[in-house]
Amino acid sequence: MHVTIIGSGHVGLVSGAGFADFGLTVTCVDSDQQKIETLSRGELPIYEQGLEEIFRRNLENKRLNFSTDLKSAVQRSLVIFIAVGTPEGKDGMPDVSQVESAARSLGKYMDCYKVIVTKSTVPIGMTQRLSQLIKESQTREVNFDLVANPEFLREGSAIEDFMRPNRIVIGTESEQAAAIVKDIYRPLYLIETPFVFTNPETAELIKYACNAFLATKISFINEIANLCEKTKTDIHHVARAMGLDKRIGPKFLHPGPGFGGSCLPKDVLALSRMAETMGAPLKVLEAVLETNEDQRDLILKKVQQAVNGVEGKRVGVLGLSFKPNTDDIRESPAMKLCAKLLENRAYIRAYDPAAMNNAKMVMNTERIHYCTDAYDAASEVDLLLITTEWNEFRNLDLERIKSVMKNAVVVDCRNVFEPNKMTSMGFYYLAIGR
Ligand code: NAD
């Protein structure tokens, strides 16, 4: 079977490479010509663990193709996935212009029955609404079915998530389209992946509800961590004991600088706005968002207090991506903290194992110096801030770090180090909720 994926960003690329690895012939289309040229040359524009290998393998066996020619790709394919961006739009509602533009092009180019699948995170009701747009763009009547098939992959472990998902959600009113999309995921039956069949609107809400719930866990544990600091209690023990409760589970119970990335912030805001306009406000999500903003201010306050004001001080920052194992800095808490430090006239020495190039493109002043490694970033600084929990930071030679710092002050936003050990080594060490 031949499938087309419109949008070769994080989701489009991972899904394209994944489907090709399942044995399908895939054409990934993007309107960004430079991106398509890069991909066709065999170069990846993003860093994602494990992607390189399946990308290369399927490029070589010609099951994975890249093109800007949507018309030919559509006419070759039975199934077309829409995986374009749905960024935050006006008033926090999702900006669906990329999805609409893809749908109009599909209407124009389809020449026989097609299954059109929204893999992008789209507002409740959007998949069905595309029907009208597609029909308006058709020059002659051609049948098609619509399916909502939201993507749940996590950046940093996207390949693992795509190959071994917790579940596949297929939302459609058409039995035929449900069977065709299910068939695409056939290799996943072997590993007994659960499939949830439902209507498109429910599938769309499932995606938002999942992200909103994960964000809620993060804001909740951050507030409990702040309470720990006031009560001399230890968030590690609280979170561990909570996580051992099977009704709660251990994931997303790590305190830190708040949630970020290209999905959680915009999806929580979008769900909150949608719920409000639909007359069923989600008050809990307003609080989740507010707590998330406040968390960054609390960390800045902690940094300010630790060095008696950051103005003119040198601050080392370890980690710029929004989480480890990715170079994605979209809505990264680390970048937001850097921006706050710069606003407060600090000098930054920053290091990240993968996200430096992306960071340089958006944050480039003489007050920020991009370093060659963690020791370089710690060199002569008044304070070291741990912002992203890359594994290589867990294994730092702390004696060496201390020896290159001007003042041995560490604010650890990810609770990477043991407070007792840090204190006994002579660091002035502040973590979150410990
Ligand atoms: P992205 O912004 O990285 O990529 C989108 C791509 O679509 C870009 O390359 C852009 O050039 C291309 N594009 C836009 N309009 C186009 C058009 N009309 N024709 C062809 N190409 C077009 O986005 P992403 O991170 O891959 O996310 C895509 C969708 O998946 C979003 O709705 C997002 O919320 C959702 N999602 C993302 C993740 C994630 O971890 N990134 C996880 C699950 C779901």
CSV table of C-alpha atoms and ligand atoms in Angstrom, one decimal:
chain,number,residue,atom,x,y,z
A,1,MET,CA,0.0,0.0,0.0
A,2,HIS,CA,1.1,3.5,-0.7
A,3,VAL,CA,0.5,6.3,1.8
A,4,THR,CA,1.2,10.0,1.8
A,5,ILE,CA,2.0,12.0,4.9
A,6,ILE,CA,1.5,15.8,4.6
A,7,GLY,CA,3.9,17.6,6.9
A,8,SER,CA,7.5,16.3,7.5
A,9,GLY,CA,8.0,17.7,11.0
A,10,HIS,CA,8.5,15.6,14.1
A,11,VAL,CA,5.3,13.6,13.8
A,12,GLY,CA,5.3,13.4,10.0
A,13,LEU,CA,8.9,12.2,9.8
A,14,VAL,CA,8.7,9.6,12.6
A,15,SER,CA,5.4,8.3,11.3
A,16,GLY,CA,6.7,8.2,7.7
A,17,ALA,CA,9.8,6.3,8.7
A,18,GLY,CA,7.7,4.1,11.0
A,19,PHE,CA,5.1,3.2,8.4
A,20,ALA,CA,7.9,2.5,5.8
A,21,ASP,CA,9.4,0.1,8.4
A,22,PHE,CA,6.0,-1.6,8.6
A,23,GLY,CA,6.4,-2.4,4.9
A,24,LEU,CA,4.3,0.4,3.3
A,25,THR,CA,5.6,2.7,0.6
A,26,VAL,CA,5.5,6.2,2.0
A,27,THR,CA,5.8,9.6,0.5
A,28,CYS,CA,6.4,12.4,3.0
A,29,VAL,CA,5.4,15.8,1.6
A,30,ASP,CA,6.2,19.2,2.9
A,31,SER,CA,5.7,22.7,1.7
A,32,ASP,CA,9.2,23.6,2.9
A,33,GLN,CA,11.3,22.9,-0.1
A,34,GLN,CA,14.6,23.2,1.7
A,35,LYS,CA,13.5,20.6,4.3
A,36,ILE,CA,12.5,18.2,1.5
A,37,GLU,CA,15.9,18.7,-0.2
A,38,THR,CA,17.7,18.0,3.1
A,39,LEU,CA,15.7,14.8,3.7
A,40,SER,CA,16.1,13.6,0.1
A,41,ARG,CA,19.9,14.0,0.5
A,42,GLY,CA,19.6,11.6,3.5
A,43,GLU,CA,20.1,14.3,6.2
A,44,LEU,CA,17.7,14.6,9.1
A,45,PRO,CA,16.7,18.1,10.1
A,46,ILE,CA,15.8,17.0,13.7
A,47,TYR,CA,17.5,14.9,16.3
A,48,GLU,CA,15.5,12.0,17.5
A,49,GLN,CA,17.0,8.9,19.1
A,50,GLY,CA,16.8,5.9,16.8
A,51,LEU,CA,15.3,7.8,13.9
A,52,GLU,CA,18.5,7.9,11.9
A,53,GLU,CA,18.7,4.1,11.5
A,54,ILE,CA,15.1,3.5,10.3
A,55,PHE,CA,15.2,6.6,8.2
A,56,ARG,CA,18.4,5.5,6.4
A,57,ARG,CA,17.2,1.9,6.0
A,58,ASN,CA,13.9,2.8,4.4
A,59,LEU,CA,15.4,5.6,2.2
A,60,GLU,CA,17.9,3.0,0.8
A,61,ASN,CA,15.2,0.4,0.1
A,62,LYS,CA,13.1,3.2,-1.5
A,63,ARG,CA,10.1,2.7,0.7
A,64,LEU,CA,10.5,6.2,2.2
A,65,ASN,CA,10.4,9.1,-0.3
A,66,PHE,CA,10.3,12.8,0.1
A,67,SER,CA,8.6,15.3,-2.2
A,68,THR,CA,7.0,18.7,-2.5
A,69,ASP,CA,4.7,17.3,-5.3
A,70,LEU,CA,1.5,16.7,-3.3
A,71,LYS,CA,-0.5,16.0,-6.4
A,72,SER,CA,1.4,12.9,-7.6
A,73,ALA,CA,1.8,11.7,-4.0
A,74,VAL,CA,-2.0,11.9,-3.4
A,75,GLN,CA,-2.8,10.2,-6.7
A,76,ARG,CA,-0.6,7.3,-5.9
A,77,SER,CA,-2.0,6.8,-2.3
A,78,LEU,CA,-5.1,5.3,-0.9
A,79,VAL,CA,-4.5,6.8,2.6
A,80,ILE,CA,-3.3,10.4,3.2
A,81,PHE,CA,-2.2,11.4,6.7
A,82,ILE,CA,-2.3,15.1,7.7
A,83,ALA,CA,0.6,15.7,10.1
A,84,VAL,CA,1.0,19.5,9.8
A,85,GLY,CA,1.4,21.9,12.7
A,86,THR,CA,-1.5,23.2,14.8
A,87,PRO,CA,0.3,25.9,16.8
A,88,GLU,CA,-1.3,28.2,19.4
A,89,GLY,CA,-3.5,30.7,17.5
A,90,LYS,CA,-5.6,33.7,18.5
A,91,ASP,CA,-7.0,33.7,22.1
A,92,GLY,CA,-5.3,30.3,22.8
A,93,MET,CA,-7.4,28.4,20.3
A,94,PRO,CA,-5.5,26.2,17.9
A,95,ASP,CA,-4.4,27.7,14.6
A,96,VAL,CA,-5.7,25.2,12.1
A,97,SER,CA,-4.7,27.1,8.9
A,98,GLN,CA,-2.1,24.5,8.0
A,99,VAL,CA,-4.7,21.7,8.3
A,100,GLU,CA,-7.2,23.6,6.2
A,101,SER,CA,-4.7,24.4,3.5
A,102,ALA,CA,-3.7,20.7,3.3
A,103,ALA,CA,-7.4,19.7,3.1
A,104,ARG,CA,-8.0,22.1,0.3
A,105,SER,CA,-5.1,20.8,-1.7
A,106,LEU,CA,-6.4,17.2,-1.1
A,107,GLY,CA,-9.8,18.2,-2.5
A,108,LYS,CA,-8.1,19.7,-5.6
A,109,TYR,CA,-5.8,16.7,-6.3
A,110,MET,CA,-7.8,13.5,-5.4
A,111,ASP,CA,-8.8,11.5,-8.4
A,112,CYS,CA,-10.4,8.5,-6.8
A,113,TYR,CA,-11.6,7.2,-3.3
A,114,LYS,CA,-9.2,8.3,-0.5
A,115,VAL,CA,-9.0,7.9,3.2
A,116,ILE,CA,-8.0,11.2,4.8
A,117,VAL,CA,-6.6,10.9,8.3
A,118,THR,CA,-5.9,13.7,10.7
A,119,LYS,CA,-2.8,12.8,12.8
A,120,SER,CA,-2.2,16.4,13.8
A,121,THR,CA,-3.8,17.4,17.1
A,122,VAL,CA,-7.0,19.1,15.9
A,123,PRO,CA,-9.9,20.7,17.8
A,124,ILE,CA,-13.0,18.7,18.6
A,125,GLY,CA,-15.1,18.5,15.4
A,126,MET,CA,-12.3,19.6,13.0
A,127,THR,CA,-11.9,16.2,11.2
A,128,GLN,CA,-15.6,16.1,10.3
A,129,ARG,CA,-15.5,19.8,9.3
A,130,LEU,CA,-12.8,19.1,6.7
A,131,SER,CA,-15.4,17.2,4.7
A,132,GLN,CA,-17.0,20.5,3.6
A,133,LEU,CA,-13.7,22.1,2.8
A,134,ILE,CA,-12.6,19.2,0.7
A,135,LYS,CA,-15.9,19.0,-1.2
A,136,GLU,CA,-15.7,22.8,-2.0
A,137,SER,CA,-12.2,22.3,-3.4
A,138,GLN,CA,-13.1,19.4,-5.7
A,139,THR,CA,-13.5,20.1,-9.3
A,140,ARG,CA,-15.6,16.9,-9.7
A,141,GLU,CA,-17.2,14.7,-7.1
A,142,VAL,CA,-14.8,12.1,-5.7
A,143,ASN,CA,-15.6,9.9,-2.6
A,144,PHE,CA,-13.5,10.0,0.5
A,145,ASP,CA,-13.7,9.1,4.2
A,146,LEU,CA,-12.3,11.0,7.2
A,147,VAL,CA,-10.5,9.4,10.1
A,148,ALA,CA,-9.1,11.0,13.3
A,149,ASN,CA,-6.0,9.1,14.4
A,150,PRO,CA,-4.2,11.2,17.0
A,151,GLU,CA,-0.5,10.7,17.6
A,152,PHE,CA,0.8,10.2,21.2
A,153,LEU,CA,4.5,9.9,20.6
A,154,ARG,CA,6.9,11.6,22.9
A,155,GLU,CA,9.8,13.5,21.5
A,156,GLY,CA,13.0,11.8,22.8
A,157,SER,CA,11.5,8.4,22.6
A,158,ALA,CA,9.3,8.9,19.5
A,159,ILE,CA,10.5,5.8,17.7
A,160,GLU,CA,9.9,3.5,20.6
A,161,ASP,CA,6.5,5.1,21.1
A,162,PHE,CA,5.6,4.7,17.4
A,163,MET,CA,6.8,1.1,17.3
A,164,ARG,CA,5.3,0.1,20.7
A,165,PRO,CA,2.4,2.4,21.4
A,166,ASN,CA,0.2,2.1,24.5
A,167,ARG,CA,-2.8,2.2,22.2
A,168,ILE,CA,-4.0,3.3,18.7
A,169,VAL,CA,-7.1,5.5,18.5
A,170,ILE,CA,-9.1,5.3,15.3
A,171,GLY,CA,-12.1,7.8,15.1
A,172,THR,CA,-14.3,7.5,12.1
A,173,GLU,CA,-18.0,7.0,11.0
A,174,SER,CA,-16.9,4.7,8.2
A,175,GLU,CA,-16.4,1.0,8.7
A,176,GLN,CA,-14.4,0.8,5.5
A,177,ALA,CA,-12.0,3.6,6.5
A,178,ALA,CA,-11.6,2.1,10.0
A,179,ALA,CA,-10.6,-1.3,8.5
A,180,ILE,CA,-8.1,0.4,6.1
A,181,VAL,CA,-6.4,2.4,8.8
A,182,LYS,CA,-6.4,-0.6,11.1
A,183,ASP,CA,-4.6,-2.6,8.4
A,184,ILE,CA,-1.9,0.0,8.2
A,185,TYR,CA,-1.0,-0.7,11.8
A,186,ARG,CA,-1.1,-4.5,11.3
A,187,PRO,CA,2.4,-5.1,12.7
A,188,LEU,CA,1.2,-3.8,16.0
A,189,TYR,CA,-1.4,-6.6,16.4
A,190,LEU,CA,1.5,-9.0,16.9
A,191,ILE,CA,2.5,-7.1,20.0
A,192,GLU,CA,-1.1,-6.9,21.1
A,193,THR,CA,-1.5,-3.2,21.0
A,194,PRO,CA,-5.0,-2.2,22.1
A,195,PHE,CA,-7.1,-0.4,19.5
A,196,VAL,CA,-9.8,2.1,20.5
A,197,PHE,CA,-12.5,2.6,17.7
A,198,THR,CA,-14.7,5.5,18.2
A,199,ASN,CA,-16.1,8.6,16.4
A,200,PRO,CA,-13.8,11.3,15.2
A,201,GLU,CA,-14.9,13.9,17.8
A,202,THR,CA,-14.1,11.4,20.7
A,203,ALA,CA,-10.7,10.6,19.2
A,204,GLU,CA,-9.9,14.3,19.0
A,205,LEU,CA,-10.9,14.8,22.6
A,206,ILE,CA,-8.9,11.8,23.8
A,207,LYS,CA,-5.7,13.4,22.6
A,208,TYR,CA,-6.4,16.7,24.4
A,209,ALA,CA,-7.6,15.0,27.5
A,210,CYS,CA,-4.4,12.9,27.7
A,211,ASN,CA,-2.1,15.9,27.4
A,212,ALA,CA,-4.2,17.9,29.8
A,213,PHE,CA,-4.0,15.1,32.4
A,214,LEU,CA,-0.2,14.8,32.1
A,215,ALA,CA,0.2,18.5,32.5
A,216,THR,CA,-2.1,18.4,35.5
A,217,LYS,CA,0.2,15.8,37.1
A,218,ILE,CA,3.2,18.0,36.5
A,219,SER,CA,1.6,21.2,37.9
A,220,PHE,CA,0.3,19.2,40.9
A,221,ILE,CA,3.6,17.7,41.8
A,222,ASN,CA,5.3,21.1,41.4
A,223,GLU,CA,2.9,22.6,43.9
A,224,ILE,CA,3.4,19.7,46.3
A,225,ALA,CA,7.2,20.3,45.9
A,226,ASN,CA,6.8,23.9,46.8
A,227,LEU,CA,4.8,22.8,49.9
A,228,CYS,CA,7.7,20.4,50.8
A,229,GLU,CA,10.1,23.4,50.8
A,230,LYS,CA,7.9,25.1,53.4
A,231,THR,CA,7.5,22.1,55.6
A,232,LYS,CA,11.0,20.5,55.4
A,233,THR,CA,9.6,17.4,53.8
A,234,ASP,CA,11.2,15.6,50.8
A,235,ILE,CA,9.3,15.6,47.4
A,236,HIS,CA,11.3,12.5,46.3
A,237,HIS,CA,9.8,10.4,49.0
A,238,VAL,CA,6.4,11.9,48.5
A,239,ALA,CA,6.5,11.3,44.7
A,240,ARG,CA,7.9,7.8,45.1
A,241,ALA,CA,5.3,6.7,47.5
A,242,MET,CA,2.5,8.4,45.5
A,243,GLY,CA,3.8,6.7,42.3
A,244,LEU,CA,3.8,3.3,44.0
A,245,ASP,CA,0.0,3.6,44.3
A,246,LYS,CA,-1.2,1.8,41.2
A,247,ARG,CA,-4.2,4.2,40.9
A,248,ILE,CA,-1.7,7.1,40.5
A,249,GLY,CA,1.4,5.6,38.8
A,250,PRO,CA,5.0,7.0,38.9
A,251,LYS,CA,5.2,8.9,35.6
A,252,PHE,CA,5.0,12.7,35.3
A,253,LEU,CA,5.5,13.1,39.1
A,254,HIS,CA,8.9,14.8,38.8
A,255,PRO,CA,9.0,18.3,40.0
A,256,GLY,CA,10.9,20.8,37.8
A,257,PRO,CA,10.7,24.1,36.0
A,258,GLY,CA,7.2,23.3,34.6
A,259,PHE,CA,6.0,21.6,31.4
A,260,GLY,CA,7.1,22.8,28.0
A,261,GLY,CA,7.6,21.5,24.5
A,262,SER,CA,5.5,22.0,21.4
A,263,CYS,CA,2.4,20.2,22.7
A,264,LEU,CA,1.5,20.3,26.4
A,265,PRO,CA,1.3,24.1,26.8
A,266,LYS,CA,-0.7,24.8,23.6
A,267,ASP,CA,-2.9,21.7,24.0
A,268,VAL,CA,-3.8,22.5,27.6
A,269,LEU,CA,-4.6,26.1,26.6
A,270,ALA,CA,-6.6,24.9,23.6
A,271,LEU,CA,-8.7,22.4,25.6
A,272,SER,CA,-9.3,25.0,28.2
A,273,ARG,CA,-10.5,27.6,25.6
A,274,MET,CA,-12.6,25.0,23.7
A,275,ALA,CA,-14.3,23.8,26.9
A,276,GLU,CA,-15.1,27.4,27.8
A,277,THR,CA,-16.7,28.2,24.5
A,278,MET,CA,-18.6,24.9,24.6
A,279,GLY,CA,-20.1,25.9,28.0
A,280,ALA,CA,-18.3,23.2,30.1
A,281,PRO,CA,-15.3,25.2,31.5
A,282,LEU,CA,-12.4,23.1,32.9
A,283,LYS,CA,-11.4,25.2,35.9
A,284,VAL,CA,-8.7,22.8,36.8
A,285,LEU,CA,-6.8,23.5,33.6
A,286,GLU,CA,-6.7,27.3,34.3
A,287,ALA,CA,-5.0,26.5,37.5
A,288,VAL,CA,-2.6,24.0,35.8
A,289,LEU,CA,-1.5,26.8,33.4
A,290,GLU,CA,-1.1,29.4,36.1
A,291,THR,CA,1.0,27.1,38.3
A,292,ASN,CA,3.2,26.3,35.3
A,293,GLU,CA,3.9,30.0,34.7
A,294,ASP,CA,4.5,30.6,38.4
A,295,GLN,CA,7.0,27.8,38.7
A,296,ARG,CA,9.5,29.6,36.4
A,297,ASP,CA,9.2,32.8,38.6
A,298,LEU,CA,9.7,30.7,41.7
A,299,ILE,CA,12.9,29.3,40.3
A,300,LEU,CA,14.2,32.7,39.2
A,301,LYS,CA,13.5,33.9,42.7
A,302,LYS,CA,15.5,31.0,44.1
A,303,VAL,CA,18.4,31.9,41.8
A,304,GLN,CA,18.2,35.6,42.7
A,305,GLN,CA,18.3,34.8,46.4
A,306,ALA,CA,21.2,32.3,46.0
A,307,VAL,CA,23.5,34.9,44.5
A,308,ASN,CA,22.0,38.0,45.9
A,309,GLY,CA,20.6,39.2,42.6
A,310,VAL,CA,21.7,38.0,39.2
A,311,GLU,CA,22.5,41.4,37.6
A,312,GLY,CA,26.0,41.3,36.2
A,313,LYS,CA,26.5,37.7,37.5
A,314,ARG,CA,27.7,34.8,35.4
A,315,VAL,CA,25.2,31.9,35.3
A,316,GLY,CA,26.0,28.5,33.8
A,317,VAL,CA,23.0,26.8,32.3
A,318,LEU,CA,23.0,23.1,31.6
A,319,GLY,CA,20.3,22.0,29.2
A,320,LEU,CA,18.4,24.1,26.6
A,321,SER,CA,16.0,21.5,25.0
A,322,PHE,CA,12.6,21.1,26.7
A,323,LYS,CA,13.5,17.6,27.7
A,324,PRO,CA,16.5,15.2,27.3
A,325,ASN,CA,17.2,13.3,24.0
A,326,THR,CA,15.8,15.9,21.7
A,327,ASP,CA,17.0,19.1,20.1
A,328,ASP,CA,13.5,20.7,20.3
A,329,ILE,CA,13.5,24.0,22.2
A,330,ARG,CA,9.9,25.0,21.4
A,331,GLU,CA,8.4,26.3,24.7
A,332,SER,CA,11.4,24.9,26.5
A,333,PRO,CA,11.4,25.8,30.3
A,334,ALA,CA,15.2,26.1,30.0
A,335,MET,CA,14.9,28.7,27.3
A,336,LYS,CA,12.3,30.6,29.2
A,337,LEU,CA,14.6,30.6,32.3
A,338,CYS,CA,17.4,31.9,30.1
A,339,ALA,CA,15.2,34.7,28.8
A,340,LYS,CA,14.3,35.7,32.4
A,341,LEU,CA,18.0,35.7,33.4
A,342,LEU,CA,18.8,37.9,30.4
A,343,GLU,CA,16.0,40.3,31.3
A,344,ASN,CA,17.5,40.5,34.7
A,345,ARG,CA,20.9,41.4,33.2
A,346,ALA,CA,22.8,38.2,33.9
A,347,TYR,CA,25.5,36.7,31.7
A,348,ILE,CA,24.8,33.2,30.6
A,349,ARG,CA,27.2,30.4,29.8
A,350,ALA,CA,25.0,27.7,28.2
A,351,TYR,CA,25.5,24.1,27.1
A,352,ASP,CA,23.2,21.5,25.7
A,353,PRO,CA,24.3,18.2,24.0
A,354,ALA,CA,21.9,18.6,21.0
A,355,ALA,CA,19.9,21.9,21.1
A,356,MET,CA,22.7,24.5,20.8
A,357,ASN,CA,22.1,25.3,17.1
A,358,ASN,CA,18.4,25.7,17.6
A,359,ALA,CA,19.0,27.9,20.6
A,360,LYS,CA,21.5,30.1,18.8
A,361,MET,CA,18.9,30.8,16.2
A,362,VAL,CA,16.4,32.3,18.7
A,363,MET,CA,18.7,33.6,21.5
A,364,ASN,CA,21.8,35.3,20.2
A,365,THR,CA,23.1,38.3,22.2
A,366,GLU,CA,26.5,39.1,23.6
A,367,ARG,CA,25.2,38.2,27.0
A,368,ILE,CA,24.9,34.5,26.2
A,369,HIS,CA,27.9,32.4,25.4
A,370,TYR,CA,27.4,28.9,24.0
A,371,CYS,CA,30.0,26.5,25.5
A,372,THR,CA,31.7,23.3,24.3
A,373,ASP,CA,30.7,21.2,27.3
A,374,ALA,CA,29.3,21.3,30.9
A,375,TYR,CA,32.8,22.2,32.4
A,376,ASP,CA,33.2,25.1,30.0
A,377,ALA,CA,29.6,26.3,30.9
A,378,ALA,CA,30.5,26.1,34.6
A,379,SER,CA,33.8,28.0,34.1
A,380,GLU,CA,34.1,31.0,36.4
A,381,VAL,CA,30.3,31.2,37.1
A,382,ASP,CA,28.6,32.6,40.1
A,383,LEU,CA,25.9,29.9,39.9
A,384,LEU,CA,25.2,26.8,37.9
A,385,LEU,CA,21.6,26.1,36.9
A,386,ILE,CA,20.6,22.5,35.9
A,387,THR,CA,17.6,23.0,33.5
A,388,THR,CA,17.3,19.7,31.5
A,389,GLU,CA,18.1,16.3,32.9
A,390,TRP,CA,20.4,14.9,30.1
A,391,ASN,CA,22.0,11.7,31.3
A,392,GLU,CA,25.5,13.2,30.7
A,393,PHE,CA,24.8,15.7,33.5
A,394,ARG,CA,24.1,13.0,36.0
A,395,ASN,CA,27.6,11.6,35.5
A,396,LEU,CA,29.5,14.9,35.8
A,397,ASP,CA,32.8,15.0,37.7
A,398,LEU,CA,31.5,17.3,40.4
A,399,GLU,CA,34.9,18.0,41.9
A,400,ARG,CA,36.0,19.3,38.5
A,401,ILE,CA,32.8,21.3,38.2
A,402,LYS,CA,33.4,22.9,41.6
A,403,SER,CA,37.0,23.6,40.8
A,404,VAL,CA,36.2,25.6,37.7
A,405,MET,CA,33.3,27.6,39.2
A,406,LYS,CA,33.8,31.0,40.8
A,407,ASN,CA,31.2,30.2,43.5
A,408,ALA,CA,30.1,26.7,44.2
A,409,VAL,CA,26.4,27.5,44.0
A,410,VAL,CA,24.1,25.0,42.2
A,411,VAL,CA,20.3,25.4,41.6
A,412,ASP,CA,19.1,22.1,40.3
A,413,CYS,CA,15.7,22.5,38.7
A,414,ARG,CA,15.6,18.7,37.8
A,415,ASN,CA,16.7,17.2,41.1
A,416,VAL,CA,19.5,15.4,39.3
A,417,PHE,CA,21.9,15.4,42.4
A,418,GLU,CA,21.7,14.2,46.0
A,419,PRO,CA,21.4,17.1,48.3
A,420,ASN,CA,23.5,15.5,51.1
A,421,LYS,CA,26.3,14.6,48.8
A,422,MET,CA,26.3,18.1,47.2
A,423,THR,CA,26.4,19.8,50.6
A,424,SER,CA,29.1,17.5,51.9
A,425,MET,CA,31.2,18.3,48.8
A,426,GLY,CA,31.0,22.0,49.7
A,427,PHE,CA,28.3,23.2,47.3
A,428,TYR,CA,25.6,25.6,48.3
A,429,TYR,CA,22.9,23.4,46.7
A,430,LEU,CA,19.2,24.1,46.1
A,431,ALA,CA,16.9,21.6,44.5
A,432,ILE,CA,13.1,21.6,44.0
A,433,GLY,CA,11.1,20.4,47.0
A,434,ARG,CA,13.9,18.8,48.9
B,1,NAD,P1,6.0,20.7,13.0
B,1,NAD,O1,5.6,22.1,13.0
B,1,NAD,O2,7.4,20.2,13.5
B,1,NAD,O3,5.9,20.1,11.5
B,1,NAD,C1,4.9,20.5,10.6
B,1,NAD,C2,5.4,20.4,9.2
B,1,NAD,O4,4.3,20.6,8.3
B,1,NAD,C3,6.4,21.5,8.8
B,1,NAD,O5,7.5,20.9,8.3
B,1,NAD,C4,5.7,22.4,7.8
B,1,NAD,O6,6.5,22.9,6.8
B,1,NAD,C5,4.7,21.4,7.2
B,1,NAD,N1,3.5,22.0,6.6
B,1,NAD,C6,2.7,22.9,7.0
B,1,NAD,N2,1.7,23.2,6.2
B,1,NAD,C7,1.9,22.3,5.2
B,1,NAD,C8,1.1,22.1,4.0
B,1,NAD,N3,0.0,22.7,3.7
B,1,NAD,N4,1.6,21.1,3.1
B,1,NAD,C9,2.7,20.5,3.4
B,1,NAD,N5,3.4,20.6,4.5
B,1,NAD,C10,3.0,21.6,5.4
B,1,NAD,O7,4.9,19.9,13.8
B,1,NAD,P2,5.0,18.5,14.6
B,1,NAD,O8,5.7,18.7,15.9
B,1,NAD,O9,5.4,17.4,13.7
B,1,NAD,O10,3.5,18.3,15.0
B,1,NAD,C11,2.5,18.1,14.0
B,1,NAD,C12,1.2,17.8,14.7
B,1,NAD,O11,1.2,16.7,15.5
B,1,NAD,C13,0.7,19.0,15.6
B,1,NAD,O12,-0.7,19.0,15.5
B,1,NAD,C14,1.1,18.5,16.9
B,1,NAD,O13,0.3,19.1,18.0
B,1,NAD,C15,0.9,17.0,16.9
B,1,NAD,N6,1.7,16.2,17.8
B,1,NAD,C16,3.0,16.5,18.0
B,1,NAD,C17,3.8,15.7,18.8
B,1,NAD,C18,5.3,16.1,19.0
B,1,NAD,O14,5.9,15.5,19.9
B,1,NAD,N7,5.9,17.0,18.3
B,1,NAD,C19,3.3,14.6,19.4
B,1,NAD,C20,2.0,14.3,19.2
B,1,NAD,C21,1.2,15.1,18.3
